[in-house]
Amino acid sequence: MGLMRSWVESANAAECPFPLNNLPCGVFTHGEGEPRCGMAIGDRVLDVTGLEEAGLLGLDGGPLLDVPFWNEVMAAGPEVWAALREQVTLALAEGSRFRAQVEPHLLPLSEVELHMPFLVAEYTDFYAGRHHAFNVGTMFRGPENALPPNWLHIPIGYNGRASSVVVSGTAVRRPWGQIKRPDDATPRFAPSARFDIELEIGAVVGVPSEHGQPVTVAEADAMIFGYVLLNDWSARDIQAWEYQPLGPFQSKATATSISPWIVMKAALEPFRVATPPREVPLLPHLQEPGPMLYDIALEVALTPEGGAETVISRTSYAEMYYSAAQQLAHHTTSGCAMNTGDLLGSGTISGPTRDSRGSLLELSWGGKEPFPVDGGSRSFIADHDTLTLRGSCKGDGYRIGFGACVGQVLPALANPYERN
Amino acid sequence: MGLMRSWVESANAAECPFPLNNLPCGVFTHGEGEPRCGMAIGDRVLDVTGLEEAGLLGLDGGPLLDVPFWNEVMAAGPEVWAALREQVTLALAEGSRFRAQVEPHLLPLSEVELHMPFLVAEYTDFYAGRHHAFNVGTMFRGPENALPPNWLHIPIGYNGRASSVVVSGTAVRRPWGQIKRPDDATPRFAPSARFDIELEIGAVVGVPSEHGQPVTVAEADAMIFGYVLLNDWSARDIQAWEYQPLGPFQSKATATSISPWIVMKAALEPFRVATPPREVPLLPHLQEPGPMLYDIALEVALTPEGGAETVISRTSYAEMYYSAAQQLAHHTTSGCAMNTGDLLGSGTISGPTRDSRGSLLELSWGGKEPFPVDGGSRSFIADHDTLTLRGSCKGDGYRIGFGACVGQVLPALANPYERN
């Protein structure tokens, strides 16, 4: 499939992240207005809440867009998702007879503020990148014992904290935490000195599953509404002290940033790829019935305050060992109910080479090999650094973009318990 | 403080779990009616939703009880909680001039069905029982290395799955999961053969905290609305295979049962006790400014299908090494926002003796020492067994009860992926 042309001319440029093929879902405000649902098209946002109000969009069970989040559409299921895309595509396609009615519902993207696109029900973070798990395991346990014994058999993950999820652009304050460095006799309470990012893709659950009822990988794939970029901010020094035996907790609870746009699964269809060959066979309930990863090119950039941006990593979501569908199926094996708005982080996406690593921990090899950035070098994040994740799929004459996932790190509070 | 007498005569009996001193919060249906908020008094439930509708209860910011959950009251804060108790106490006290107006809003407890008393926002489970951690650590690593190095410094915990939380009385189906027994070459997908309970107390967060702002232990204590009994059902064989390095996941996601009544903090005030002496000093931000545990007597009973009940454990919440306030304060150190409806499991409450252990894993010492029950013995739960947790505080001439937290275990699905 090639570019689908739109009468919104900016959407037809080869490098535009938001052609008619994409139609990602976000929430915006314009001036003093209330937050509304929108879809990006070229350099505009289409006010789909306004379109529905005006009777130009009709969805089964609607209105579904009269709330400032996409959860109602997400819960409505694949037929409604398809109907939405079909109607909006008809409205925006080159030569559309609806142009005159629709055009008043377009706003310049440069004039709107973007908000969380959906209400996060619960958040789970996985550890499903083969290169990342190998790199981190090698640093901690040596290359022979790098992979935990269960790693090739289940997409291991842990429950994260939904209340930590914020939209791109939200500043992230360096956390305090309990830290015990290797040569400390006792732990101290201090700001994290090894604050990091994790480059991930988040899968957004649309259709819920029933409590007590596991779902197959194919059913799981059908439940997913779309994908976001996700930065799982991680305090490595807090993590090292706390994570045994119950897993990461406060080290991962400061913030988790997501891109402002959910790219619907339909927009990613042309970019489906299979997970890599299995190193050991998976049990049948976790086997993929078809290609369920996507070839999403990803990059991480670091910008010191007042400095220039350096791209510090380039990789692809296709590097993952497990797909989101496999993770979601695993998540239900015990009968765990999944709900609309559940967010599943892929795990850090690192490629096989040094310049394709998805965390600063790996890029600096635990701080031993600082990497260059504008005006200096980094092992971990410095105060006022801005970290930017970008992702896109390259089609035939078009791109599918997610919008950037950006966060600036603010200095730790001087005294976290002082109140004004 | 002694018994506060009520004109509801059954509430004045010395062994009644619901005297006027208690007034726990639940949600009930009567016949075909809609779910409503109620407070238990003697053998009755007071329909406080009805009381508010009738203008007999006035809360700042109200109506707060026109929804079938307590979250709006919980979010309203300590002054509203106190006003609620004061007004209901006035209405139900012996000699109350409101009796005639209030009496029509009482229903027999035996005629109502109880539901989830609040909407769970997120669920966190801790590991804060000294005896439990020592027992489990001894089984896995030997007595010298029983406690993880961080255990005496932070109340370690992991995020659980809010969608798994169910009210007492909900049947629990034995889960499937990936299991690798010690002598297996590869894992298998099978029903759990080591399904277990964990006896816990759950703290229910009322007042939210701000993202980015840690709270002190005293502030955390003030945020807590009340407490429930909590059974953290655990599949030990699934847990053993999955939990390294990211912590428990599917082994804890089948179900978490809570008592139908939230006992408000005010009812527990006379039973406050301090945590045990510290074995190593805590860092200042985790130190208790006053007694923050409660002396809640607890017991676990197991009833085989068609058999008689055996009490298999008796212990007290006062055995915990960390209080819920310390856990909640720790939960915010990284800036993690806590929300109304967050539920914090204490961790398994085991006492120092064999008959005070809070899990079957400990009671049967990993399955090596089966314990007697009616008609046989158990190492782990058998199909159709009913597990019952009970808890109460013994005051001067009265008791504060939680209602039982009950769950029957159903056999695993024959084929979890078969659909009708």
XYZ file of N, CA, C and O in Angstrom, chain B residues 9 32 49 68 145 213 235 238 265 293 308 328 378-379 396 402 419:
68
model
N -30.329 -3.574 69.607
C -29.915 -4.382 70.757
C -28.822 -5.396 70.425
O -27.900 -5.619 71.204
N -33.861 -7.276 44.620
C -33.522 -6.840 43.265
C -33.004 -5.406 43.231
O -32.803 -4.837 42.158
N -26.814 5.202 52.261
C -27.230 5.873 51.022
C -28.660 6.397 51.204
O -28.960 7.552 50.865
N -22.361 3.304 44.313
C -22.255 2.012 45.010
C -20.818 1.665 45.388
O -20.347 0.549 45.144
N 20.873 -17.021 55.449
C 20.596 -16.031 54.402
C 19.099 -15.797 54.228
O 18.642 -15.399 53.158
N 5.747 14.195 44.981
C 5.851 14.681 46.363
C 5.815 13.512 47.351
O 4.743 12.970 47.637
N 0.002 -19.012 43.840
C 0.346 -20.311 43.227
C 1.854 -20.488 43.365
O 2.636 -19.915 42.605
N 3.946 -21.803 40.314
C 4.096 -20.781 39.261
C 5.087 -19.710 39.739
O 5.978 -19.284 39.004
N -10.332 3.663 60.326
C -9.208 3.832 61.241
C -9.684 4.243 62.627
O -9.135 3.794 63.642
N 0.736 0.271 64.167
C 0.118 -1.036 63.923
C -1.123 -1.138 64.794
O -1.388 -0.270 65.636
N -15.887 -30.506 58.250
C -15.947 -29.497 59.298
C -14.734 -28.570 59.200
O -13.704 -28.934 58.630
N 3.238 2.938 53.098
C 2.696 3.979 52.222
C 3.718 5.103 52.040
O 3.901 5.617 50.925
N -3.395 -31.628 54.771
C -3.127 -30.746 53.636
C -1.687 -30.276 53.666
O -1.137 -29.991 54.736
N -1.098 -30.145 52.457
C 0.112 -29.355 52.300
C -0.249 -28.036 51.613
O 0.216 -26.971 51.994
N -12.758 -3.421 75.705
C -13.301 -3.611 77.061
C -14.818 -3.803 76.938
O -15.587 -2.852 76.901
N -14.259 -7.623 61.315
C -14.157 -7.259 59.893
C -15.159 -8.027 59.027
O -15.269 -7.750 57.831
N -13.576 -22.492 24.168
C -14.686 -21.545 24.296
C -15.998 -22.232 23.934
O -16.020 -23.054 23.010
